[in-house]
């Protein structure tokens, strides 16, 4: 069993995102291309957003720090630290209202 501090990792990646020209930092904590399950810590600076993308399977996101604005088409929500979000099975995005760190968990579709 491997143990790690999500709080410490979130803080580290928020610092990296702040120093990065892209405003982003990420690390796969579990899984990868040869696994069905993938858990990745992602940090973004406020005002940035990854490109809208498809959901590769079943997915949830836990907001570790900050505030986010997930959207799917015209539907928009807000999430803040501690909120678990269910990712829709459709094209979607996640804008940073504040610097944020999130923990997406994805089970890739077969």
GROMACS .gro file of N, CA, C and O in nm:
model
  440
    1UNK      N    1   0.085  -0.118   0.000
    1UNK     CA    2   0.000   0.000   0.000
    1UNK      C    3   0.089   0.124   0.000
    1UNK      O    4   0.191   0.126   0.066
    2UNK      N    5   0.048   0.223  -0.075
    2UNK     CA    6   0.123   0.348  -0.082
    2UNK      C    7   0.038   0.460  -0.023
    2UNK      O    8  -0.081   0.470  -0.051
    3UNK      N    9   0.099   0.541   0.062
    3UNK     CA   10   0.027   0.652   0.124
    3UNK      C   11   0.093   0.782   0.081
    3UNK      O   12   0.216   0.791   0.071
    4UNK      N   13   0.009   0.884   0.054
    4UNK     CA   14   0.063   1.015   0.021
    4UNK      C   15  -0.030   1.121   0.075
    4UNK      O   16  -0.146   1.094   0.105
    5UNK      N   17   0.019   1.241   0.089
    5UNK     CA   18  -0.061   1.352   0.138
    5UNK      C   19  -0.115   1.430   0.018
    5UNK      O   20  -0.039   1.496  -0.053
    6UNK      N   21  -0.247   1.422  -0.005
    6UNK     CA   22  -0.307   1.498  -0.114
    6UNK      C   23  -0.292   1.648  -0.089
    6UNK      O   24  -0.273   1.725  -0.183
    7UNK      N   25  -0.301   1.689   0.036
    7UNK     CA   26  -0.286   1.831   0.068
    7UNK      C   27  -0.147   1.881   0.030
    7UNK      O   28  -0.133   1.985  -0.034
    8UNK      N   29  -0.044   1.804   0.065
    8UNK     CA   30   0.093   1.844   0.031
    8UNK      C   31   0.114   1.842  -0.120
    8UNK      O   32   0.176   1.934  -0.176
    9UNK      N   33   0.064   1.740  -0.189
    9UNK     CA   34   0.078   1.733  -0.334
    9UNK      C   35   0.002   1.847  -0.402
    9UNK      O   36   0.049   1.905  -0.499
   10UNK      N   37  -0.118   1.879  -0.353
   10UNK     CA   38  -0.196   1.989  -0.411
   10UNK      C   39  -0.119   2.120  -0.395
   10UNK      O   40  -0.109   2.198  -0.491
   11UNK      N   41  -0.064   2.144  -0.278
   11UNK     CA   42   0.013   2.267  -0.253
   11UNK      C   43   0.134   2.274  -0.348
   11UNK      O   44   0.161   2.377  -0.410
   12UNK      N   45   0.205   2.163  -0.364
   12UNK     CA   46   0.321   2.157  -0.452
   12UNK      C   47   0.282   2.187  -0.597
   12UNK      O   48   0.347   2.266  -0.666
   13UNK      N   49   0.173   2.128  -0.645
   13UNK     CA   50   0.132   2.148  -0.784
   13UNK      C   51   0.074   2.287  -0.807
   13UNK      O   52   0.088   2.342  -0.916
   14UNK      N   53   0.011   2.346  -0.706
   14UNK     CA   54  -0.035   2.484  -0.720
   14UNK      C   55   0.085   2.579  -0.734
   14UNK      O   56   0.081   2.673  -0.813
   15UNK      N   57   0.192   2.551  -0.661
   15UNK     CA   58   0.315   2.632  -0.675
   15UNK      C   59   0.375   2.614  -0.814
   15UNK      O   60   0.418   2.711  -0.876
   16UNK      N   61   0.378   2.492  -0.863
   16UNK     CA   62   0.431   2.466  -0.998
   16UNK      C   63   0.346   2.536  -1.104
   16UNK      O   64   0.397   2.593  -1.200
   17UNK      N   65   0.214   2.529  -1.089
   17UNK     CA   66   0.123   2.593  -1.185
   17UNK      C   67   0.144   2.744  -1.186
   17UNK      O   68   0.145   2.807  -1.292
   18UNK      N   69   0.164   2.802  -1.069
   18UNK     CA   70   0.185   2.947  -1.060
   18UNK      C   71   0.314   2.989  -1.131
   18UNK      O   72   0.320   3.097  -1.190
   19UNK      N   73   0.414   2.901  -1.131
   19UNK     CA   74   0.542   2.933  -1.194
   19UNK      C   75   0.547   2.894  -1.342
   19UNK      O   76   0.639   2.934  -1.414
   20UNK      N   77   0.448   2.818  -1.388
   20UNK     CA   78   0.450   2.766  -1.524
   20UNK      C   79   0.390   2.866  -1.623
   20UNK      O   80   0.294   2.935  -1.594
   21UNK      N   81   0.447   2.870  -1.743
   21UNK     CA   82   0.393   2.958  -1.847
   21UNK      C   83   0.255   2.913  -1.892
   21UNK      O   84   0.176   2.993  -1.941
   22UNK      N   85   0.222   2.785  -1.874
   22UNK     CA   86   0.090   2.734  -1.912
   22UNK      C   87  -0.012   2.750  -1.799
   22UNK      O   88  -0.132   2.733  -1.823
   23UNK      N   89   0.035   2.776  -1.678
   23UNK     CA   90  -0.056   2.789  -1.564
   23UNK      C   91  -0.110   2.656  -1.517
   23UNK      O   92  -0.210   2.650  -1.448
   24UNK      N   93  -0.039   2.548  -1.550
   24UNK     CA   94  -0.089   2.413  -1.522
   24UNK      C   95   0.021   2.323  -1.468
   24UNK      O   96   0.137   2.336  -1.505
   25UNK      N   97  -0.019   2.230  -1.382
   25UNK     CA   98   0.072   2.126  -1.335
   25UNK      C   99  -0.013   2.002  -1.304
   25UNK      O  100  -0.126   2.015  -1.255
   26UNK      N  101   0.039   1.884  -1.335
   26UNK     CA  102  -0.038   1.762  -1.313
   26UNK      C  103   0.056   1.645  -1.284
   26UNK      O  104   0.172   1.646  -1.323
   27UNK      N  105  -0.001   1.545  -1.217
   27UNK     CA  106   0.074   1.423  -1.186
   27UNK      C  107  -0.024   1.307  -1.176
   27UNK      O  108  -0.125   1.315  -1.105
   28UNK      N  109   0.004   1.199  -1.247
   28UNK     CA  110  -0.077   1.079  -1.233
   28UNK      C  111  -0.034   1.009  -1.104
   28UNK      O  112   0.082   0.972  -1.088
   29UNK      N  113  -0.129   0.996  -1.012
   29UNK     CA  114  -0.100   0.934  -0.883
   29UNK      C  115  -0.120   0.784  -0.887
   29UNK      O  116  -0.060   0.711  -0.809
   30UNK      N  117  -0.208   0.739  -0.976
   30UNK     CA  118  -0.231   0.596  -0.992
   30UNK      C  119  -0.280   0.570  -1.134
   30UNK      O  120  -0.357   0.647  -1.189
   31UNK      N  121  -0.238   0.459  -1.189
   31UNK     CA  122  -0.287   0.418  -1.320
   31UNK      C  123  -0.197   0.465  -1.431
   31UNK      O  124  -0.081   0.497  -1.411
   32UNK      N  125  -0.253   0.470  -1.547
   32UNK     CA  126  -0.178   0.506  -1.665
   32UNK      C  127  -0.235   0.434  -1.784
   32UNK      O  128  -0.346   0.379  -1.778
   33UNK      N  129  -0.161   0.429  -1.891
   33UNK     CA  130  -0.210   0.371  -2.016
   33UNK      C  131  -0.240   0.222  -2.006
   33UNK      O  132  -0.323   0.171  -2.080
   34UNK      N  133  -0.173   0.151  -1.917
   34UNK     CA  134  -0.195   0.008  -1.906
   34UNK      C  135  -0.295  -0.030  -1.796
   34UNK      O  136  -0.308  -0.146  -1.761
   35UNK      N  137  -0.368   0.068  -1.740
   35UNK     CA  138  -0.469   0.044  -1.637
   35UNK      C  139  -0.605   0.098  -1.684
   35UNK      O  140  -0.612   0.191  -1.764
   36UNK      N  141  -0.711   0.042  -1.631
   36UNK     CA  142  -0.846   0.095  -1.658
   36UNK      C  143  -0.872   0.217  -1.571
   36UNK      O  144  -0.936   0.312  -1.614
   37UNK      N  145  -0.824   0.214  -1.447
   37UNK     CA  146  -0.845   0.323  -1.351
   37UNK      C  147  -0.728   0.419  -1.356
   37UNK      O  148  -0.612   0.377  -1.358
   38UNK      N  149  -0.760   0.549  -1.357
   38UNK     CA  150  -0.655   0.651  -1.354
   38UNK      C  151  -0.697   0.760  -1.258
   38UNK      O  152  -0.808   0.808  -1.262
   39UNK      N  153  -0.604   0.799  -1.171
   39UNK     CA  154  -0.626   0.907  -1.075
   39UNK      C  155  -0.513   1.007  -1.093
   39UNK      O  156  -0.396   0.973  -1.077
   40UNK      N  157  -0.549   1.132  -1.126
   40UNK     CA  158  -0.450   1.235  -1.158
   40UNK      C  159  -0.478   1.361  -1.080
   40UNK      O  160  -0.592   1.408  -1.076
   41UNK      N  161  -0.377   1.418  -1.017
   41UNK     CA  162  -0.392   1.547  -0.951
   41UNK      C  163  -0.362   1.655  -1.054
   41UNK      O  164  -0.259   1.648  -1.122
   42UNK      N  165  -0.452   1.753  -1.067
   42UNK     CA  166  -0.436   1.860  -1.165
   42UNK      C  167  -0.450   1.993  -1.093
   42UNK      O  168  -0.544   2.013  -1.016
   43UNK      N  169  -0.356   2.086  -1.118
   43UNK     CA  170  -0.364   2.221  -1.061
   43UNK      C  171  -0.359   2.322  -1.175
   43UNK      O  172  -0.281   2.306  -1.269
   44UNK      N  173  -0.444   2.424  -1.166
   44UNK     CA  174  -0.448   2.531  -1.266
   44UNK      C  175  -0.457   2.667  -1.197
   44UNK      O  176  -0.518   2.679  -1.091
   45UNK      N  177  -0.397   2.767  -1.262
   45UNK     CA  178  -0.409   2.905  -1.214
   45UNK      C  179  -0.546   2.960  -1.249
   45UNK      O  180  -0.606   2.922  -1.350
   46UNK      N  181  -0.594   3.052  -1.168
   46UNK     CA  182  -0.721   3.121  -1.195
   46UNK      C  183  -0.717   3.183  -1.333
   46UNK      O  184  -0.614   3.233  -1.378
   47UNK      N  185  -0.831   3.178  -1.402
   47UNK     CA  186  -0.843   3.239  -1.534
   47UNK      C  187  -0.800   3.148  -1.647
   47UNK      O  188  -0.812   3.184  -1.763
   48UNK      N  189  -0.750   3.030  -1.617
   48UNK     CA  190  -0.710   2.935  -1.721
   48UNK      C  191  -0.813   2.823  -1.728
   48UNK      O  192  -0.891   2.803  -1.636
   49UNK      N  193  -0.812   2.751  -1.838
   49UNK     CA  194  -0.902   2.636  -1.853
   49UNK      C  195  -0.844   2.543  -1.957
   49UNK      O  196  -0.796   2.588  -2.061
   50UNK      N  197  -0.847   2.414  -1.929
   50UNK     CA  198  -0.806   2.320  -2.034
   50UNK      C  199  -0.910   2.323  -2.145
   50UNK      O  200  -1.025   2.365  -2.122
   51UNK      N  201  -0.873   2.281  -2.262
   51UNK     CA  202  -0.968   2.274  -2.372
   51UNK      C  203  -1.080   2.177  -2.336
   51UNK      O  204  -1.058   2.079  -2.265
   52UNK      N  205  -1.201   2.208  -2.384
   52UNK     CA  206  -1.312   2.114  -2.363
   52UNK      C  207  -1.270   1.979  -2.419
   52UNK      O  208  -1.197   1.971  -2.519
   53UNK      N  209  -1.313   1.873  -2.354
   53UNK     CA  210  -1.272   1.739  -2.395
   53UNK      C  211  -1.382   1.638  -2.366
   53UNK      O  212  -1.474   1.665  -2.289
   54UNK      N  213  -1.370   1.522  -2.428
   54UNK     CA  214  -1.467   1.414  -2.408
   54UNK      C  215  -1.435   1.341  -2.279
   54UNK      O  216  -1.320   1.337  -2.234
   55UNK      N  217  -1.535   1.281  -2.221
   55UNK     CA  218  -1.517   1.196  -2.105
   55UNK      C  219  -1.473   1.058  -2.157
   55UNK      O  220  -1.544   0.997  -2.234
   56UNK      N  221  -1.355   1.009  -2.115
   56UNK     CA  222  -1.305   0.881  -2.168
   56UNK      C  223  -1.372   0.759  -2.106
   56UNK      O  224  -1.342   0.646  -2.143
   57UNK      N  225  -1.462   0.779  -2.012
   57UNK     CA  226  -1.530   0.668  -1.945
   57UNK      C  227  -1.610   0.722  -1.829
   57UNK      O  228  -1.659   0.833  -1.835
   58UNK      N  229  -1.623   0.645  -1.724
   58UNK     CA  230  -1.687   0.697  -1.602
   58UNK      C  231  -1.585   0.782  -1.528
   58UNK      O  232  -1.469   0.743  -1.515
   59UNK      N  233  -1.630   0.899  -1.477
   59UNK     CA  234  -1.534   0.988  -1.412
   59UNK      C  235  -1.599   1.072  -1.304
   59UNK      O  236  -1.715   1.112  -1.315
   60UNK      N  237  -1.520   1.098  -1.200
   60UNK     CA  238  -1.557   1.194  -1.096
   60UNK      C  239  -1.438   1.287  -1.075
   60UNK      O  240  -1.324   1.254  -1.111
   61UNK      N  241  -1.466   1.401  -1.015
   61UNK     CA  242  -1.361   1.497  -0.981
   61UNK      C  243  -1.389   1.545  -0.838
   61UNK      O  244  -1.502   1.584  -0.808
   62UNK      N  245  -1.288   1.542  -0.753
   62UNK     CA  246  -1.299   1.600  -0.620
   62UNK      C  247  -1.219   1.730  -0.622
   62UNK      O  248  -1.101   1.730  -0.661
   63UNK      N  249  -1.282   1.839  -0.582
   63UNK     CA  250  -1.213   1.968  -0.575
   63UNK      C  251  -1.136   1.971  -0.443
   63UNK      O  252  -1.195   1.964  -0.335
   64UNK      N  253  -1.003   1.977  -0.451
   64UNK     CA  254  -0.918   1.978  -0.331
   64UNK      C  255  -0.898   2.120  -0.279
   64UNK      O  256  -0.897   2.142  -0.158
   65UNK      N  257  -0.880   2.213  -0.372
   65UNK     CA  258  -0.859   2.354  -0.335
   65UNK      C  259  -0.919   2.443  -0.442
   65UNK      O  260  -0.921   2.409  -0.559
   66UNK      N  261  -0.964   2.562  -0.402
   66UNK     CA  262  -1.010   2.662  -0.497
   66UNK      C  263  -1.155   2.646  -0.538
   66UNK      O  264  -1.232   2.571  -0.476
   67UNK      N  265  -1.191   2.719  -0.645
   67UNK     CA  266  -1.327   2.715  -0.701
   67UNK      C  267  -1.318   2.690  -0.850
   67UNK      O  268  -1.233   2.747  -0.919
   68UNK      N  269  -1.409   2.607  -0.900
   68UNK     CA  270  -1.409   2.570  -1.040
   68UNK      C  271  -1.547   2.593  -1.100
   68UNK      O  272  -1.647   2.598  -1.028
   69UNK      N  273  -1.550   2.604  -1.232
   69UNK     CA  274  -1.678   2.617  -1.304
   69UNK      C  275  -1.682   2.509  -1.412
   69UNK      O  276  -1.634   2.529  -1.522
   70UNK      N  277  -1.739   2.393  -1.378
   70UNK     CA  278  -1.756   2.290  -1.480
   70UNK      C  279  -1.872   2.328  -1.572
   70UNK      O  280  -1.968   2.391  -1.529
   71UNK      N  281  -1.860   2.289  -1.698
   71UNK     CA  282  -1.969   2.316  -1.792
   71UNK      C  283  -1.979   2.206  -1.896
   71UNK      O  284  -1.883   2.137  -1.925
   72UNK      N  285  -2.100   2.191  -1.946
   72UNK     CA  286  -2.130   2.100  -2.056
   72UNK      C  287  -2.228   2.175  -2.144
   72UNK      O  288  -2.340   2.201  -2.104
   73UNK      N  289  -2.182   2.214  -2.261
   73UNK     CA  290  -2.267   2.295  -2.348
   73UNK      C  291  -2.306   2.422  -2.277
   73UNK      O  292  -2.221   2.495  -2.226
   74UNK      N  293  -2.436   2.449  -2.266
   74UNK     CA  294  -2.486   2.569  -2.198
   74UNK      C  295  -2.507   2.548  -2.048
   74UNK      O  296  -2.538   2.643  -1.977
   75UNK      N  297  -2.491   2.425  -2.000
   75UNK     CA  298  -2.508   2.397  -1.858
   75UNK      C  299  -2.380   2.433  -1.783
   75UNK      O  300  -2.272   2.390  -1.822
   76UNK      N  301  -2.395   2.509  -1.674
   76UNK     CA  302  -2.279   2.554  -1.596
   76UNK      C  303  -2.307   2.532  -1.448
   76UNK      O  304  -2.418   2.553  -1.401
   77UNK      N  305  -2.206   2.486  -1.374
   77UNK     CA  306  -2.215   2.467  -1.231
   77UNK      C  307  -2.096   2.537  -1.166
   77UNK      O  308  -2.008   2.587  -1.233
   78UNK      N  309  -2.093   2.538  -1.034
   78UNK     CA  310  -1.975   2.582  -0.961
   78UNK      C  311  -1.943   2.477  -0.856
   78UNK      O  312  -2.033   2.417  -0.798
   79UNK      N  313  -1.814   2.457  -0.835
   79UNK     CA  314  -1.768   2.365  -0.732
   79UNK      C  315  -1.658   2.431  -0.651
   79UNK      O  316  -1.585   2.516  -0.701
   80UNK      N  317  -1.650   2.394  -0.524
   80UNK     CA  318  -1.545   2.449  -0.438
   80UNK      C  319  -1.482   2.337  -0.356
   80UNK      O  320  -1.528   2.221  -0.362
   81UNK      N  321  -1.376   2.371  -0.284
   81UNK     CA  322  -1.300   2.270  -0.210
   81UNK      C  323  -1.393   2.179  -0.130
   81UNK      O  324  -1.483   2.226  -0.061
   82UNK      N  325  -1.371   2.049  -0.147
   82UNK     CA  326  -1.450   1.949  -0.078
   82UNK      C  327  -1.562   1.891  -0.161
   82UNK      O  328  -1.619   1.788  -0.126
   83UNK      N  329  -1.598   1.958  -0.271
   83UNK     CA  330  -1.709   1.911  -0.354
   83UNK      C  331  -1.666   1.795  -0.443
   83UNK      O  332  -1.568   1.804  -0.514
   84UNK      N  333  -1.745   1.686  -0.441
   84UNK     CA  334  -1.726   1.579  -0.539
   84UNK      C  335  -1.818   1.609  -0.659
   84UNK      O  336  -1.934   1.641  -0.641
   85UNK      N  337  -1.765   1.601  -0.779
   85UNK     CA  338  -1.842   1.629  -0.900
   85UNK      C  339  -1.846   1.504  -0.987
   85UNK      O  340  -1.745   1.436  -1.001
   86UNK      N  341  -1.961   1.474  -1.043
   86UNK     CA  342  -1.973   1.364  -1.138
   86UNK      C  343  -1.957   1.424  -1.278
   86UNK      O  344  -2.026   1.518  -1.314
   87UNK      N  345  -1.863   1.371  -1.354
   87UNK     CA  346  -1.835   1.423  -1.488
   87UNK      C  347  -1.938   1.366  -1.585
   87UNK      O  348  -1.958   1.244  -1.589
   88UNK      N  349  -2.003   1.452  -1.662
   88UNK     CA  350  -2.105   1.403  -1.755
   88UNK      C  351  -2.043   1.319  -1.867
   88UNK      O  352  -1.929   1.341  -1.906
   89UNK      N  353  -2.120   1.224  -1.919
   89UNK     CA  354  -2.069   1.140  -2.028
   89UNK      C  355  -2.081   1.214  -2.162
   89UNK      O  356  -2.149   1.170  -2.254
   90UNK      N  357  -2.016   1.329  -2.170
   90UNK     CA  358  -2.026   1.415  -2.289
   90UNK      C  359  -1.907   1.511  -2.289
   90UNK      O  360  -1.830   1.517  -2.192
   91UNK      N  361  -1.894   1.587  -2.395
   91UNK     CA  362  -1.790   1.689  -2.404
   91UNK      C  363  -1.813   1.792  -2.293
   91UNK      O  364  -1.926   1.835  -2.269
   92UNK      N  365  -1.706   1.831  -2.224
   92UNK     CA  366  -1.719   1.919  -2.109
   92UNK      C  367  -1.589   1.995  -2.084
   92UNK      O  368  -1.486   1.967  -2.147
   93UNK      N  369  -1.593   2.090  -1.991
   93UNK     CA  370  -1.475   2.166  -1.954
   93UNK      C  371  -1.480   2.205  -1.808
   93UNK      O  372  -1.582   2.186  -1.741
   94UNK      N  373  -1.370   2.260  -1.758
   94UNK     CA  374  -1.359   2.296  -1.617
   94UNK      C  375  -1.273   2.421  -1.605
   94UNK      O  376  -1.150   2.412  -1.610
   95UNK      N  377  -1.335   2.538  -1.592
   95UNK     CA  378  -1.262   2.664  -1.582
   95UNK      C  379  -1.221   2.692  -1.438
   95UNK      O  380  -1.290   2.652  -1.344
   96UNK      N  381  -1.110   2.763  -1.421
   96UNK     CA  382  -1.059   2.799  -1.288
   96UNK      C  383  -1.109   2.937  -1.248
   96UNK      O  384  -1.069   3.037  -1.305
   97UNK      N  385  -1.199   2.943  -1.148
   97UNK     CA  386  -1.243   3.071  -1.093
   97UNK      C  387  -1.140   3.125  -0.995
   97UNK      O  388  -1.126   3.245  -0.979
   98UNK      N  389  -1.073   3.034  -0.928
   98UNK     CA  390  -0.960   3.062  -0.839
   98UNK      C  391  -0.855   2.958  -0.873
   98UNK      O  392  -0.886   2.859  -0.939
   99UNK      N  393  -0.731   2.980  -0.827
   99UNK     CA  394  -0.633   2.873  -0.843
   99UNK      C  395  -0.696   2.746  -0.786
   99UNK      O  396  -0.757   2.750  -0.679
  100UNK      N  397  -0.685   2.636  -0.860
  100UNK     CA  398  -0.750   2.515  -0.810
  100UNK      C  399  -0.661   2.394  -0.823
  100UNK      O  400  -0.571   2.387  -0.905
  101UNK      N  401  -0.690   2.297  -0.736
  101UNK     CA  402  -0.633   2.163  -0.745
  101UNK      C  403  -0.750   2.067  -0.738
  101UNK      O  404  -0.836   2.079  -0.650
  102UNK      N  405  -0.755   1.975  -0.833
  102UNK     CA  406  -0.863   1.876  -0.839
  102UNK      C  407  -0.804   1.737  -0.853
  102UNK      O  408  -0.690   1.720  -0.896
  103UNK      N  409  -0.885   1.638  -0.816
  103UNK     CA  410  -0.843   1.500  -0.826
  103UNK      C  411  -0.945   1.424  -0.910
  103UNK      O  412  -1.044   1.371  -0.858
  104UNK      N  413  -0.925   1.421  -1.043
  104UNK     CA  414  -1.013   1.340  -1.127
  104UNK      C  415  -0.979   1.192  -1.112
  104UNK      O  416  -0.863   1.154  -1.104
  105UNK      N  417  -1.084   1.111  -1.112
  105UNK     CA  418  -1.070   0.966  -1.113
  105UNK      C  419  -1.150   0.916  -1.233
  105UNK      O  420  -1.268   0.948  -1.244
  106UNK      N  421  -1.086   0.841  -1.320
  106UNK     CA  422  -1.149   0.796  -1.444
  106UNK      C  423  -1.133   0.645  -1.457
  106UNK      O  424  -1.024   0.591  -1.434
  107UNK      N  425  -1.241   0.580  -1.496
  107UNK     CA  426  -1.235   0.441  -1.539
  107UNK      C  427  -1.262   0.446  -1.689
  107UNK      O  428  -1.372   0.480  -1.731
  108UNK      N  429  -1.159   0.414  -1.767
  108UNK     CA  430  -1.171   0.422  -1.912
  108UNK      C  431  -1.270   0.321  -1.966
  108UNK      O  432  -1.277   0.207  -1.919
  109UNK      N  433  -1.349   0.365  -2.064
  109UNK     CA  434  -1.443   0.275  -2.131
  109UNK      C  435  -1.365   0.171  -2.209
  109UNK      O  436  -1.256   0.197  -2.260
  110UNK      N  437  -1.421   0.051  -2.218
  110UNK     CA  438  -1.353  -0.059  -2.289
  110UNK      C  439  -1.351  -0.036  -2.438
  110UNK      O  440  -1.417   0.038  -2.496
   0.00000   0.00000   0.00000
